Short mmCIF file of C-alpha atoms and ligand atoms in Angstrom, two decimals:
data_model
loop_
_atom_site.label_atom_id
_atom_site.label_comp_id
_atom_site.label_asym_id
_atom_site.label_seq_id
_atom_site.Cartn_x
_atom_site.Cartn_y
_atom_site.Cartn_z
CA MET A 1 -24.59 -55.08 -14.52
CA SER A 2 -26.89 -57.65 -16.12
CA TYR A 3 -29.99 -58.91 -14.30
CA GLU A 4 -28.25 -62.26 -13.98
CA ALA A 5 -25.14 -60.81 -12.33
CA VAL A 6 -27.18 -58.61 -9.95
CA PHE A 7 -29.39 -61.56 -9.02
CA ALA A 8 -26.37 -63.80 -8.32
CA GLU A 9 -24.78 -61.15 -6.10
CA LEU A 10 -27.98 -60.44 -4.17
CA TYR A 11 -28.69 -64.15 -3.78
CA GLU A 12 -25.43 -64.48 -1.84
CA LEU A 13 -26.19 -61.34 0.19
CA VAL A 14 -29.66 -62.60 1.19
CA LYS A 15 -28.23 -66.03 2.06
CA ARG A 16 -25.62 -64.41 4.32
CA GLU A 17 -28.05 -62.09 6.07
CA MET A 18 -30.93 -64.50 6.70
CA SER A 19 -30.84 -67.46 9.04
CA ALA A 20 -30.70 -70.86 7.36
CA GLY A 21 -33.33 -72.49 9.58
CA GLY A 22 -36.61 -71.43 11.16
CA ALA A 23 -39.99 -70.81 9.57
CA HIS A 24 -38.85 -67.64 7.81
CA GLY A 25 -35.22 -68.47 7.02
CA PHE A 26 -33.47 -68.69 3.68
CA GLU A 27 -35.10 -72.05 2.93
CA HIS A 28 -38.44 -70.23 2.83
CA VAL A 29 -37.00 -67.77 0.31
CA GLU A 30 -35.74 -70.61 -1.89
CA ARG A 31 -39.14 -72.31 -1.85
CA VAL A 32 -40.95 -69.06 -2.64
CA LEU A 33 -38.49 -68.44 -5.49
CA ARG A 34 -39.27 -71.84 -7.03
CA LEU A 35 -43.02 -71.57 -6.57
CA ALA A 36 -43.28 -67.93 -7.66
CA GLY A 37 -41.23 -68.69 -10.77
CA ARG A 38 -43.55 -71.51 -11.67
CA ILE A 39 -46.74 -69.50 -11.06
CA ALA A 40 -45.26 -66.56 -13.00
CA ARG A 41 -44.64 -68.79 -16.02
CA GLU A 42 -48.14 -70.29 -15.90
CA GLU A 43 -49.80 -66.90 -15.46
CA GLY A 44 -47.64 -65.08 -18.02
CA ALA A 45 -46.15 -62.65 -15.47
CA ASP A 46 -42.74 -60.96 -15.81
CA ILE A 47 -40.34 -63.58 -14.45
CA GLU A 48 -37.53 -61.10 -13.82
CA VAL A 49 -39.65 -58.84 -11.59
CA VAL A 50 -41.11 -61.84 -9.75
CA ARG A 51 -37.80 -63.51 -8.99
CA PHE A 52 -36.13 -60.35 -7.66
CA ALA A 53 -39.20 -59.67 -5.53
CA ALA A 54 -39.26 -63.24 -4.21
CA LEU A 55 -35.56 -63.11 -3.36
CA LEU A 56 -35.82 -59.85 -1.39
CA HIS A 57 -39.37 -60.04 0.03
CA ASP A 58 -38.51 -61.05 3.62
CA LEU A 59 -35.03 -59.56 3.89
CA GLU A 60 -35.93 -57.19 6.74
CA ARG A 61 -38.23 -59.54 8.64
CA ARG A 62 -35.78 -59.65 11.55
CA MET A 63 -36.32 -55.88 11.97
CA GLU A 64 -40.02 -56.56 12.55
CA ASP A 65 -39.18 -59.48 14.87
CA SER A 66 -36.91 -57.23 16.95
CA GLY A 67 -39.49 -54.44 17.01
CA GLU A 68 -37.37 -51.96 15.01
CA VAL A 69 -40.03 -51.57 12.33
CA SER A 70 -43.76 -52.32 12.40
CA CYS A 71 -43.98 -53.86 8.92
CA HIS A 72 -41.28 -56.00 7.35
CA ALA A 73 -42.88 -55.71 3.92
CA VAL A 74 -42.40 -51.94 3.83
CA ALA A 75 -38.86 -52.21 5.27
CA SER A 76 -37.89 -54.96 2.81
CA ALA A 77 -39.29 -52.95 -0.12
CA GLU A 78 -37.18 -49.94 0.90
CA ARG A 79 -34.06 -52.10 1.24
CA ALA A 80 -34.75 -53.72 -2.16
CA GLU A 81 -35.04 -50.28 -3.78
CA LYS A 82 -31.68 -49.30 -2.31
CA LEU A 83 -29.91 -52.53 -3.29
CA LEU A 84 -31.21 -52.47 -6.86
CA LYS A 85 -30.50 -48.76 -7.30
CA GLU A 86 -26.89 -49.22 -6.16
CA ARG A 87 -26.51 -51.84 -8.86
CA GLY A 88 -27.86 -49.61 -11.59
CA LEU A 89 -31.19 -51.27 -12.45
CA SER A 90 -33.84 -49.02 -14.00
CA GLU A 91 -36.22 -46.99 -11.84
CA GLU A 92 -39.23 -48.55 -13.53
CA PHE A 93 -38.01 -52.08 -12.82
CA ILE A 94 -37.15 -51.20 -9.22
CA GLU A 95 -40.61 -49.75 -8.59
CA ARG A 96 -42.28 -52.88 -9.99
CA VAL A 97 -40.18 -55.10 -7.68
CA ALA A 98 -40.83 -52.82 -4.69
CA GLU A 99 -44.60 -52.90 -5.25
CA CYS A 100 -44.59 -56.71 -5.07
CA ILE A 101 -42.66 -56.68 -1.80
CA ARG A 102 -44.72 -53.89 -0.16
CA THR A 103 -48.01 -55.69 -0.79
CA HIS A 104 -47.11 -59.33 -0.01
CA ARG A 105 -47.87 -59.33 3.71
CA PHE A 106 -50.76 -61.49 4.92
CA ARG A 107 -52.16 -58.90 7.32
CA GLY A 108 -51.06 -55.94 5.26
CA ASN A 109 -53.72 -53.46 4.23
CA ILE A 110 -52.17 -52.66 0.87
CA ALA A 111 -53.47 -55.16 -1.68
CA PRO A 112 -51.33 -56.32 -4.62
CA VAL A 113 -52.31 -54.63 -7.88
CA SER A 114 -49.94 -55.92 -10.58
CA LEU A 115 -49.94 -59.53 -11.77
CA GLU A 116 -46.36 -59.90 -10.48
CA ALA A 117 -47.39 -58.74 -6.97
CA LYS A 118 -50.31 -61.19 -7.00
CA VAL A 119 -47.93 -64.00 -7.97
CA LEU A 120 -45.55 -63.22 -5.07
CA SER A 121 -48.43 -62.95 -2.61
CA ASP A 122 -49.80 -66.33 -3.72
CA ALA A 123 -46.40 -68.07 -3.59
CA ASP A 124 -45.64 -66.68 -0.13
CA LYS A 125 -49.02 -67.82 1.26
CA LEU A 126 -48.75 -71.21 -0.43
CA ASP A 127 -45.55 -71.79 1.54
CA ALA A 128 -47.71 -71.67 4.68
CA THR A 129 -50.00 -74.41 3.33
CA GLY A 130 -49.67 -78.13 2.68
CA ALA A 131 -46.98 -80.35 4.20
CA VAL A 132 -44.51 -77.49 4.28
CA GLY A 133 -47.05 -75.26 6.03
CA ILE A 134 -47.54 -77.86 8.75
CA ALA A 135 -43.78 -78.31 9.16
CA ARG A 136 -43.28 -74.55 9.45
CA ALA A 137 -46.13 -74.15 11.95
CA TYR A 138 -44.51 -76.79 14.20
CA LEU A 139 -41.04 -75.23 13.80
CA PHE A 140 -42.51 -71.93 14.94
CA GLY A 141 -44.50 -73.66 17.69
CA GLY A 142 -41.39 -75.41 18.98
CA ARG A 143 -39.61 -72.10 19.32
CA TYR A 144 -42.37 -70.84 21.64
CA GLY A 145 -43.00 -74.05 23.55
CA GLN A 146 -46.41 -74.61 21.98
CA ARG A 147 -48.41 -77.80 22.32
CA VAL A 148 -48.89 -80.48 19.68
CA TRP A 149 -52.63 -80.20 20.37
CA GLU A 150 -54.71 -78.25 22.83
CA ALA A 151 -57.91 -79.63 24.28
CA GLU A 152 -59.66 -76.28 24.40
CA PRO A 153 -58.32 -74.20 21.54
CA ARG A 154 -58.28 -70.46 22.01
CA ARG A 155 -60.10 -68.35 19.48
CA GLU A 156 -57.37 -65.80 18.94
CA ARG A 157 -54.14 -65.95 17.00
CA PHE A 158 -50.81 -66.43 18.71
CA TYR A 159 -49.46 -62.99 19.61
CA PRO A 160 -46.25 -61.82 21.31
CA GLY A 161 -46.80 -62.21 25.03
CA MET A 162 -49.27 -65.10 24.73
CA ARG A 163 -47.93 -68.20 26.45
CA GLY A 164 -46.90 -70.83 23.96
CA GLU A 165 -48.52 -73.61 25.92
CA ASP A 166 -51.90 -71.92 25.43
CA TYR A 167 -51.59 -72.41 21.71
CA SER A 168 -50.80 -75.02 19.08
CA PRO A 169 -50.30 -75.19 15.30
CA ARG A 170 -53.73 -76.81 15.15
CA THR A 171 -55.29 -73.51 16.21
CA GLU A 172 -53.06 -71.67 13.76
CA TYR A 173 -54.48 -74.01 11.14
CA GLU A 174 -58.08 -73.32 12.13
CA LEU A 175 -57.69 -69.57 12.40
CA LYS A 176 -55.33 -68.86 9.54
CA LEU A 177 -53.85 -71.66 7.46
CA SER A 178 -57.16 -73.27 6.48
CA ARG A 179 -58.33 -69.89 5.09
CA LEU A 180 -55.33 -69.05 2.96
CA LYS A 181 -56.91 -70.68 -0.07
CA GLU A 182 -59.56 -67.94 -0.05
CA ARG A 183 -56.83 -65.33 -0.34
CA MET A 184 -55.30 -66.48 -3.61
CA TYR A 185 -55.21 -64.00 -6.49
CA THR A 186 -54.26 -66.21 -9.44
CA SER A 187 -55.95 -69.31 -10.78
CA THR A 188 -52.68 -71.27 -10.58
CA GLY A 189 -52.38 -70.24 -6.91
CA ARG A 190 -55.96 -71.32 -6.24
CA ARG A 191 -55.39 -74.72 -7.83
CA ILE A 192 -52.25 -75.41 -5.77
CA ALA A 193 -53.93 -74.07 -2.62
CA GLU A 194 -56.90 -76.44 -3.04
CA LYS A 195 -54.58 -79.44 -3.23
CA ARG A 196 -52.42 -78.35 -0.30
CA SER A 197 -55.43 -77.44 1.83
CA SER A 198 -56.97 -80.87 1.49
CA PHE A 199 -53.68 -82.42 2.61
CA MET A 200 -53.59 -80.15 5.70
CA LYS A 201 -57.16 -81.10 6.58
CA LEU A 202 -56.26 -84.77 6.30
CA PHE A 203 -53.25 -84.27 8.59
CA PHE A 204 -55.10 -82.38 11.34
CA ASP A 205 -58.07 -84.79 11.23
CA GLU A 206 -55.66 -87.72 11.61
CA LEU A 207 -53.78 -85.91 14.38
CA GLU A 208 -57.02 -85.44 16.29
CA ARG A 209 -57.84 -89.15 16.00
CA GLU A 210 -54.39 -90.13 17.25
CA VAL A 211 -54.51 -87.64 20.13
CA ARG A 212 -57.84 -89.20 21.19
CA GLY A 213 -56.11 -92.59 21.32
CA GLU A 214 -57.65 -94.04 18.20
CA ASP A 215 -55.61 -96.16 15.73
FE1 FE2 B 301 -42.29 -64.77 2.97
#
């Protein structure tokens, strides 16, 4: 099977298995595919490896959400290896794709080594920044009954078991989203992150003014 045919088949499989909506649904995969492809071209990375990795990177996230596995990156990498092997792609190619997926997780302790893995990591984090990052944080917040704003923000990240009303995307911004720009690996990623970060700052500053009853 050609790369093109395998990609088309797996695209449909991923679309079927993942939810359409939500912060980590198929829409997220489509955005990461577009962004990772663009960064790969600008950085001179292998587009084929990057796009397969982007397509499959969050496939087993629901297993982490349901507590079946502790790390969706490792589980998704294993699933990707299996899917690509069944379709006859080379071992070398499969390992390069799997490395990208294994190392893309924000809190993961395995850092990306190859340029392709750095590109996926940057694209995935960039999707948590800018206007789309704000929209996703509020989608996630809505699911857990979070506030639009909290007067006394907590100094810890939202964790399973924490009450949603004790938290808001604004705190997520302060604790995580505002720092993503420091975690970029490529210069293209850094440039996009700078632009998106300034937009997020503008949004949360404006939100604070409005919450205080200013114009
Ligand atoms: Fe992702």
